[in-house]
CSV table of C-alpha atoms in Angstrom, one decimal:
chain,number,residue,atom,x,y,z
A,1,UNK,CA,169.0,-15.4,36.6
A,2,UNK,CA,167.9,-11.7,39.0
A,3,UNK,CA,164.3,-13.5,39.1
A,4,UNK,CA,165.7,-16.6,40.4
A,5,UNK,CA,168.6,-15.4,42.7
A,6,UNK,CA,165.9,-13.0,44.5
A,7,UNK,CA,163.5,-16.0,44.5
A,8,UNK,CA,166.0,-18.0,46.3
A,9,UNK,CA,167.3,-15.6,48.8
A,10,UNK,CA,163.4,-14.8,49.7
A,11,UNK,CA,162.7,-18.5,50.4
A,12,UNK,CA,165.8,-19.2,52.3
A,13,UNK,CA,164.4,-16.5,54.5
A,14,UNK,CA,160.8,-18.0,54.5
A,15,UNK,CA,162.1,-21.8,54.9
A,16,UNK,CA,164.0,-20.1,58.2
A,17,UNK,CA,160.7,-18.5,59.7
A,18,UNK,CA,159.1,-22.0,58.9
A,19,UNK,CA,161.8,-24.1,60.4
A,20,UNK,CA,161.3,-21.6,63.4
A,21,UNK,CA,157.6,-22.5,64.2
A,22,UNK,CA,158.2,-26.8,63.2
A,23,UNK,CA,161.3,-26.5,66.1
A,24,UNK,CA,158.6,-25.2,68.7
A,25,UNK,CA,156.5,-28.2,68.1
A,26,UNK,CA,159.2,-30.6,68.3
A,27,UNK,CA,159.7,-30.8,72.1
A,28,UNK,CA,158.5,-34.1,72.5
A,29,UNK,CA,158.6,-36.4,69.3
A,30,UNK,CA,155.7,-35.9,67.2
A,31,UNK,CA,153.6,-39.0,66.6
A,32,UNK,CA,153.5,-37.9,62.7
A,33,UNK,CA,155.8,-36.4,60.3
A,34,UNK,CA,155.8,-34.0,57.0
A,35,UNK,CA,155.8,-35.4,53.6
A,36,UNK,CA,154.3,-32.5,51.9
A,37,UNK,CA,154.5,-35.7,48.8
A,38,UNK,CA,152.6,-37.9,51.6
A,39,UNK,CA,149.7,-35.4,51.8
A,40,UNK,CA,146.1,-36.2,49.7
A,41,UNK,CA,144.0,-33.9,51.6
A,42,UNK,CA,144.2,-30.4,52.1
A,43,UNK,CA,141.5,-28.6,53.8
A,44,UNK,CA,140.9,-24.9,53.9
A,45,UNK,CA,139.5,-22.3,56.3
A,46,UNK,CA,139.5,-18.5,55.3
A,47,UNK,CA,138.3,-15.6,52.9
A,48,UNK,CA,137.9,-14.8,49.2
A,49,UNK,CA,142.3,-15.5,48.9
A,50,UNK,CA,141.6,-19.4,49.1
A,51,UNK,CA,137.9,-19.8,48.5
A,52,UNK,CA,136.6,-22.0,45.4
A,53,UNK,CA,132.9,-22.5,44.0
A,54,UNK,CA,131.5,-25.5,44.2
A,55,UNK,CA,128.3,-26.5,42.8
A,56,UNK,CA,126.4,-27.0,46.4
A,57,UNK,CA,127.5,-23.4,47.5
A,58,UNK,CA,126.5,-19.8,47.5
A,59,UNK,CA,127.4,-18.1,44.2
A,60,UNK,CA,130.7,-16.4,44.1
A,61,UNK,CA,131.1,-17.1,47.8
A,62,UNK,CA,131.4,-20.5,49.1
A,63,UNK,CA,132.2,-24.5,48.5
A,64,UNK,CA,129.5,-25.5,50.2
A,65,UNK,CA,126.3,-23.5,52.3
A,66,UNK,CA,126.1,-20.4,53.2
A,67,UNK,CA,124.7,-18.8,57.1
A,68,UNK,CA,121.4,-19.7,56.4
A,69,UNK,CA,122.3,-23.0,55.2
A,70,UNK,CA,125.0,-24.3,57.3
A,71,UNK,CA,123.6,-27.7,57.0
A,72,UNK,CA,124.1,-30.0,54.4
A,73,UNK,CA,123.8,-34.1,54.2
A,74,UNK,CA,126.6,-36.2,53.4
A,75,UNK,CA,125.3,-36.8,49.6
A,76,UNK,CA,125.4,-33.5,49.5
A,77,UNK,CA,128.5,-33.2,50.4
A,78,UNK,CA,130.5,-35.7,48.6
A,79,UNK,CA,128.7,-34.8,44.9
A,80,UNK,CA,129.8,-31.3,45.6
A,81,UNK,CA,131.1,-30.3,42.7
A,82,UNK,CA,134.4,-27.6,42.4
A,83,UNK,CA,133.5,-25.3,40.0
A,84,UNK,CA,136.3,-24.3,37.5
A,85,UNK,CA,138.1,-20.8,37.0
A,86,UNK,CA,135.9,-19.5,40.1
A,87,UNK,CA,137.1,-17.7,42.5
A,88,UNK,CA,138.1,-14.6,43.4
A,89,UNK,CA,141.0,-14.0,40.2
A,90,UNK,CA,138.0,-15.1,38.2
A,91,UNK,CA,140.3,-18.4,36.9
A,92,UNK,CA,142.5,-20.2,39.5
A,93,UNK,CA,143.6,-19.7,43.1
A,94,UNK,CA,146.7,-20.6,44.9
A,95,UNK,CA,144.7,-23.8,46.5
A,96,UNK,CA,143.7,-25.0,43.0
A,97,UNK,CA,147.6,-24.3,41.9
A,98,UNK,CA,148.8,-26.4,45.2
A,99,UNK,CA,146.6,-29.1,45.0
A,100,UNK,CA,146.3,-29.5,41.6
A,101,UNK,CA,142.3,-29.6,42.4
A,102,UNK,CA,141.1,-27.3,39.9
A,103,UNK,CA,137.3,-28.4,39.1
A,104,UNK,CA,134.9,-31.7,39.6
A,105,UNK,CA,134.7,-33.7,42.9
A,106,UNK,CA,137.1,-32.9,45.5
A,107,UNK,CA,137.3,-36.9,45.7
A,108,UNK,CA,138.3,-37.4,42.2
A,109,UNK,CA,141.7,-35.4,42.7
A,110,UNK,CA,144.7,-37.3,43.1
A,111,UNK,CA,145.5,-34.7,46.0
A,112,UNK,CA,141.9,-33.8,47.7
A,113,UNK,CA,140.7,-30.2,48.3
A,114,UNK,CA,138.2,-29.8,50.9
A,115,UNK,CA,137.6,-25.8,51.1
A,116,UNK,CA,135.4,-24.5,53.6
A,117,UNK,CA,136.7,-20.5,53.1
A,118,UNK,CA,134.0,-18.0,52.6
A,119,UNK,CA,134.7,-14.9,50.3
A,120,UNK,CA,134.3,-11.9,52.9
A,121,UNK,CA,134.8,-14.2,55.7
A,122,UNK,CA,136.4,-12.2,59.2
A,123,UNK,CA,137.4,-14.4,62.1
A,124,UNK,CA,134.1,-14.0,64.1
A,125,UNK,CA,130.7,-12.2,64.0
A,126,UNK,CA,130.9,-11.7,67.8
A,127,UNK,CA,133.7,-9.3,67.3
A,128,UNK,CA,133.1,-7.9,63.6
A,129,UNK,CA,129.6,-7.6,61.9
A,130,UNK,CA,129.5,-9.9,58.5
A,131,UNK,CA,130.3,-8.4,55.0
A,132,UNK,CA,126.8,-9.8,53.8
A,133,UNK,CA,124.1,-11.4,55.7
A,134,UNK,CA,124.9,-15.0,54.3
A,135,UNK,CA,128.8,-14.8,55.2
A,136,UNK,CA,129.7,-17.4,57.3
A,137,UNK,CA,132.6,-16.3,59.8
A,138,UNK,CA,136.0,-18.0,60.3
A,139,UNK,CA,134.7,-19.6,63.3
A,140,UNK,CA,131.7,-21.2,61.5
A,141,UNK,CA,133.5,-22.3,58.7
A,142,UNK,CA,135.2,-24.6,61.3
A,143,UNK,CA,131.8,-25.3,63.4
A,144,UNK,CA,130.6,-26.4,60.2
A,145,UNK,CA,132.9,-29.1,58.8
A,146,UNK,CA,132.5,-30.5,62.8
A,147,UNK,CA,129.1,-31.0,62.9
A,148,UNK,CA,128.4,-31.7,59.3
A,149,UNK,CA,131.8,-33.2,57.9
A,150,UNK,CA,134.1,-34.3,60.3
A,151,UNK,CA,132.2,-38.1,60.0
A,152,UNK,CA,132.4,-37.7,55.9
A,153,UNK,CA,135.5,-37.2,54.4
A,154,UNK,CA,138.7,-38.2,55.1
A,155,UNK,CA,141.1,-36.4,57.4
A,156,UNK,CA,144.5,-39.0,58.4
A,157,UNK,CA,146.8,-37.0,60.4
A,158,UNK,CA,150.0,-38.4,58.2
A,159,UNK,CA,148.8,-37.8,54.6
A,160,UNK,CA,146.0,-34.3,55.5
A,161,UNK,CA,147.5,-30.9,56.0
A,162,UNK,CA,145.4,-27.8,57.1
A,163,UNK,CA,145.7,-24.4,55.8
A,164,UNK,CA,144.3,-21.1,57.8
A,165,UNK,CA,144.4,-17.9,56.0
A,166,UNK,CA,142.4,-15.1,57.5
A,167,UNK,CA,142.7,-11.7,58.7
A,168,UNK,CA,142.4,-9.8,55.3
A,169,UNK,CA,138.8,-8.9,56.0
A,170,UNK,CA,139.1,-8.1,59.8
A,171,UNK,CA,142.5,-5.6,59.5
A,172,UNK,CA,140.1,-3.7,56.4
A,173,UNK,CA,136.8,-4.1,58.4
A,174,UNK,CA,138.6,-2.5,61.8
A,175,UNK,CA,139.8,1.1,60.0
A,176,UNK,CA,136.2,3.4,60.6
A,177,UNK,CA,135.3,0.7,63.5
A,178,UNK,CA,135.2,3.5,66.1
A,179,UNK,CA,134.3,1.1,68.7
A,180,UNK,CA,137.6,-0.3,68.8
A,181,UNK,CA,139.8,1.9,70.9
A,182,UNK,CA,142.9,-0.5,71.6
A,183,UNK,CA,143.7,-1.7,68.6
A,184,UNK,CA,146.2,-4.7,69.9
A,185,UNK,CA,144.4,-5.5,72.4
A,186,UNK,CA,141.4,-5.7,69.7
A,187,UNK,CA,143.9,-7.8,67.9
A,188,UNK,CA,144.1,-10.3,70.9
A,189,UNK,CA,141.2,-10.7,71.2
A,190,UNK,CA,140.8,-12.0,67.3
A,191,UNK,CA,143.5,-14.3,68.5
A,192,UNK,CA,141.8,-16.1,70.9
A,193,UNK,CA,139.2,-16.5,68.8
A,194,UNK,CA,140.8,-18.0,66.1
A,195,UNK,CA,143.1,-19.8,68.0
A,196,UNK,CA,140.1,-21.6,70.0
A,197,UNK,CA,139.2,-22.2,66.4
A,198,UNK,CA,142.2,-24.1,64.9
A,199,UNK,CA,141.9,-25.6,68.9
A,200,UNK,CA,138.7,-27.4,67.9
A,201,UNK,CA,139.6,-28.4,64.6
A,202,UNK,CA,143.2,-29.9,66.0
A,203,UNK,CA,141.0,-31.9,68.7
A,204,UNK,CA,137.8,-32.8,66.3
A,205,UNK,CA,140.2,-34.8,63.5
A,206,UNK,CA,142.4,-32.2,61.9
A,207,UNK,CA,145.1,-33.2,64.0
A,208,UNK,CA,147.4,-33.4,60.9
A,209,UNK,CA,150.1,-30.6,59.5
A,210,UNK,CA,148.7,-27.2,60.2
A,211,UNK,CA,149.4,-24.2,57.9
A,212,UNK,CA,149.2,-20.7,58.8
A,213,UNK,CA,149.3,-17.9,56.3
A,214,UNK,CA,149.4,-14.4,57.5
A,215,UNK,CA,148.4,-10.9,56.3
A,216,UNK,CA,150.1,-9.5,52.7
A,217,UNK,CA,150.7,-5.7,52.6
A,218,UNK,CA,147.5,-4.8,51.0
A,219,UNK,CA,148.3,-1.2,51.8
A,220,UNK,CA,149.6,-1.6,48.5
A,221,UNK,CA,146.6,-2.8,46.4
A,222,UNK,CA,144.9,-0.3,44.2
A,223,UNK,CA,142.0,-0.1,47.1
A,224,UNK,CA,144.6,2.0,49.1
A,225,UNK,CA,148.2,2.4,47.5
A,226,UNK,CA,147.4,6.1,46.6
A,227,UNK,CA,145.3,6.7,49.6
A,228,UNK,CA,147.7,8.7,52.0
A,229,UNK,CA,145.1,8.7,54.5
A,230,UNK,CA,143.9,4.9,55.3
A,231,UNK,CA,146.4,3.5,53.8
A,232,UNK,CA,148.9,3.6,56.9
A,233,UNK,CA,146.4,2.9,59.2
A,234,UNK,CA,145.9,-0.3,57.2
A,235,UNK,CA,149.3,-1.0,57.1
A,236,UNK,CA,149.5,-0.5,60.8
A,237,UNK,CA,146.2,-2.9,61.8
A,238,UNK,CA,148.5,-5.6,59.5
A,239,UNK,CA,151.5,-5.2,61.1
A,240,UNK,CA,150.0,-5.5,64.8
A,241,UNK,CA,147.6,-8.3,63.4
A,242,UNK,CA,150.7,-10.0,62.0
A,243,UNK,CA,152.5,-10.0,65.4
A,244,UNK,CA,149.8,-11.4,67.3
A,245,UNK,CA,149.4,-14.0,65.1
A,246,UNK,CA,152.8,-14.8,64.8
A,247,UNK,CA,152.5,-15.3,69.1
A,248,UNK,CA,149.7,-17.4,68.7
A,249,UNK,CA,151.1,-19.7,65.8
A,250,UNK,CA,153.8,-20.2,68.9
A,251,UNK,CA,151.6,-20.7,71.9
A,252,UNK,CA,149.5,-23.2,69.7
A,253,UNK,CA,153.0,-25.1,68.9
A,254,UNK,CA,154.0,-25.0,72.5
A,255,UNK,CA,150.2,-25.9,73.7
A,256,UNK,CA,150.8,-29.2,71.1
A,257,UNK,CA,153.9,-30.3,71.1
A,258,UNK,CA,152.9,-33.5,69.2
A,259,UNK,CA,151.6,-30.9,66.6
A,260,UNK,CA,153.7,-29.8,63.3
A,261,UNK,CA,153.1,-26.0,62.6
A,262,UNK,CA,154.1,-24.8,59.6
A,263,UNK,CA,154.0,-21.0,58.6
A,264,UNK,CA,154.3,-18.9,55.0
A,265,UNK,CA,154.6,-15.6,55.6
A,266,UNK,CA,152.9,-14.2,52.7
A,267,UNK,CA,153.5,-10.8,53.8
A,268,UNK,CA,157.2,-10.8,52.8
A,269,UNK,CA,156.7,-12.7,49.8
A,270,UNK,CA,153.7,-10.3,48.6
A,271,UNK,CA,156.5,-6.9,49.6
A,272,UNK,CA,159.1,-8.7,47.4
A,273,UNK,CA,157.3,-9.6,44.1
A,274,UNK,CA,156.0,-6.3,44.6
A,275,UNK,CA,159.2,-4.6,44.9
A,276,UNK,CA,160.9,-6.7,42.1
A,277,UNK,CA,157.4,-6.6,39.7
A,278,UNK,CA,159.5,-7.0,36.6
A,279,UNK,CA,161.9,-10.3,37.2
A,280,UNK,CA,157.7,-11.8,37.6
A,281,UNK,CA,156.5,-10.9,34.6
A,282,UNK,CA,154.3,-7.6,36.3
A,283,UNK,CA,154.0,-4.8,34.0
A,284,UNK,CA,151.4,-2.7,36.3
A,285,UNK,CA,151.0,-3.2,40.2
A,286,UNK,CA,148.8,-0.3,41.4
A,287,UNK,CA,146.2,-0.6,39.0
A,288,UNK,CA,143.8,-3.5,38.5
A,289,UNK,CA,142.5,-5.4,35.4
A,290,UNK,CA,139.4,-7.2,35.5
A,291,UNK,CA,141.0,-9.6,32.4
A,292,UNK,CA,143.4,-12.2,32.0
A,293,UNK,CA,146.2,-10.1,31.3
A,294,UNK,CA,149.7,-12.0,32.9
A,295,UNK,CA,151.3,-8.1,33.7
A,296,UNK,CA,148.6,-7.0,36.0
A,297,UNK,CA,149.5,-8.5,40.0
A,298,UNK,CA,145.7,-7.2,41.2
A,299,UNK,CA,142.3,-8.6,39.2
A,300,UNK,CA,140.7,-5.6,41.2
A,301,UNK,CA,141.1,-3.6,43.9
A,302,UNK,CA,141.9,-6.0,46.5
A,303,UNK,CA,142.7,-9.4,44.8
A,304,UNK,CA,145.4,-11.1,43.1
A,305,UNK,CA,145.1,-12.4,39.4
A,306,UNK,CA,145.2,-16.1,38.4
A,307,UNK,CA,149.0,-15.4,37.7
A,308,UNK,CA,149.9,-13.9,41.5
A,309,UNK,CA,148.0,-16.9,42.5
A,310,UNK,CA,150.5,-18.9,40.4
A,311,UNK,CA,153.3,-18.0,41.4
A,312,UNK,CA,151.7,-17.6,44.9
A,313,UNK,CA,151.3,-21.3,45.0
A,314,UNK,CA,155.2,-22.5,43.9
A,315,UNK,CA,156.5,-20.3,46.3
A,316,UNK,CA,154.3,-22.2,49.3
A,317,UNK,CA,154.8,-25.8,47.7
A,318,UNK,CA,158.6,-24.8,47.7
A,319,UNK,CA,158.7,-24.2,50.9
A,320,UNK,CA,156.4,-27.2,52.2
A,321,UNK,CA,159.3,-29.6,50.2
A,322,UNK,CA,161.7,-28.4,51.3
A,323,UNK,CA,160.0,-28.6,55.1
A,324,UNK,CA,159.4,-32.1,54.4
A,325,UNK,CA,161.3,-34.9,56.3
């Protein structure tokens, strides 16, 4: 009964921060509304947390193409194949979980994942230099499906929802960068980038729900939780990138008021399992285990297991039902 009180009391406090963005875009009447039950496509844009294998992409990395290979045809496309237990908890992520998408063409699921992440993916190379040669940046990600998808699959603004989820990579990548000498001003910056982004993909098709997913604590993953000196300056580039995103997410809903904007704040929800490890099921949360063992929260040093994922997942598709009109 604990697990579940807590549980409830945290997504009272998330549905509230949601409700908060969805009232911004409701200034005119919106031309569509959220039926989270109403929605058969999901796409994806992001880092290793939402990425999935697929049979036409770069191993361990990506759905489909890679920097060299941006390109692909529409065959190729559409016999894509999701690989299964793939990603970056080595079985399931929380896209798989929400869509119930887990392996085979996207186009066979009864509720379509088309995932365009890229594990190590920042927001853009013009402001951060890629993990690996082959990643393909936030911004790409999105240039990508517009020039090579956008005609192919299926996007209807009532029944497709869009998630973002980035920012992991850029608040890690920033903490030696000794060019950076403002740090929220840096953080702007990423902003407009990103937010010229989702921009393009709003205009090109994706003009459906948008969801926005920001930065979880990981300050406490094993990477850093016993590091006394990064570890605070990570939790401070997280914080300041949280905010600005958070000011964005708002200007973007004021910018579109036709638009419905939807937010998790994954931060909070991250801090609270955390902080309550045992009414989850956790048994260690500073270590990692490479395994499939339920009581570990981190698979390694910086990623969630299949089971955070898990729960991960209910907590969002909690929160989109009870968003739903």
């Amino acid at each position: 009964m604990a697990e579940r009180s807590n549980f409830l009391r945290l997504v009272s406090w998330l549905l509230w921060f949601s409700a908060s963005s969805i009232a911004l875009a409701s200034n005119v009447p919106s031309p569509i509304s959220f039926n989270w039950d109403a929605i058969k496509y999901v796409y994806a844009f992001g880092d290793s947390y939402s990425f999935v294998q697929g049979t036409e992409g770069y191993a361990n990395y990506s759905f489909i193409g890679d920097s060299f290979n941006l390109a692909f045809s529409p065959g190729q496309l559409l016999s894509d194949h999701i690989i299964p237990r793939n990603t970056s908890s080595d079985a399931s992520n929380w896209l798989e979980y929400l869509t119930g998408c887990f392996g085979g063409l996207p186009s066979a699921c009864s509720r379509q994942l088309w995932d365009f992440a890229f594990a190590g993916a920042d927001i853009s190379l013009a402001l951060l230099p890629q993990h690996h040669n082959f990643s393909v940046q936030m911004v790409d990600q999105v240039k990508q499906w517009a020039t090579y998808a956008v005609d192919v699959i299926p996007h209807p603004p009532e029944e497709t929802m869009t998630a973002w989820w980035i920012g992991i990579n850029d608040t890690g990548d920033t903490l030696q960068n000794a060019s950076i000498t403002d740090f929220p001003a840096f953080w702007e910056t990423e902003m407009g980038a990103y937010f010229q982004a989702v921009q393009m993909a709003y205009d090109g098709g994706l003009s459906g729900p948008q969801l926005f997913i920001n930065v979880p604590p990981e300050e406490r993953s094993p990477g850093f939780v016993n590091d006394a000196t990064w570890g605070p300056i990570l939790k401070e580039h997280i914080d300041q990138y949280n905010t600005a995103l958070t000011n964005h997410i708002n200007s973007f809903a004021h910018t579109n008021p036709g638009s419905i904007v939807l937010t998790f704040d994954a931060h909070t929800w991250f801090n609270h399992v955390l902080d309550n490890a045992d009414h989850y099921g956790f048994t260690n949360i500073t270590g990692y285990c490479e395994c499939t063992d339920p009581g570990y929260f981190w698979y390694n040093t910086g990623h969630p297991t299949d089971h955070t994922h898990r729960l991960l997942a209910g907590a969002i598709e909690q929160q989109l039902r009870e968003a739903s009109s």
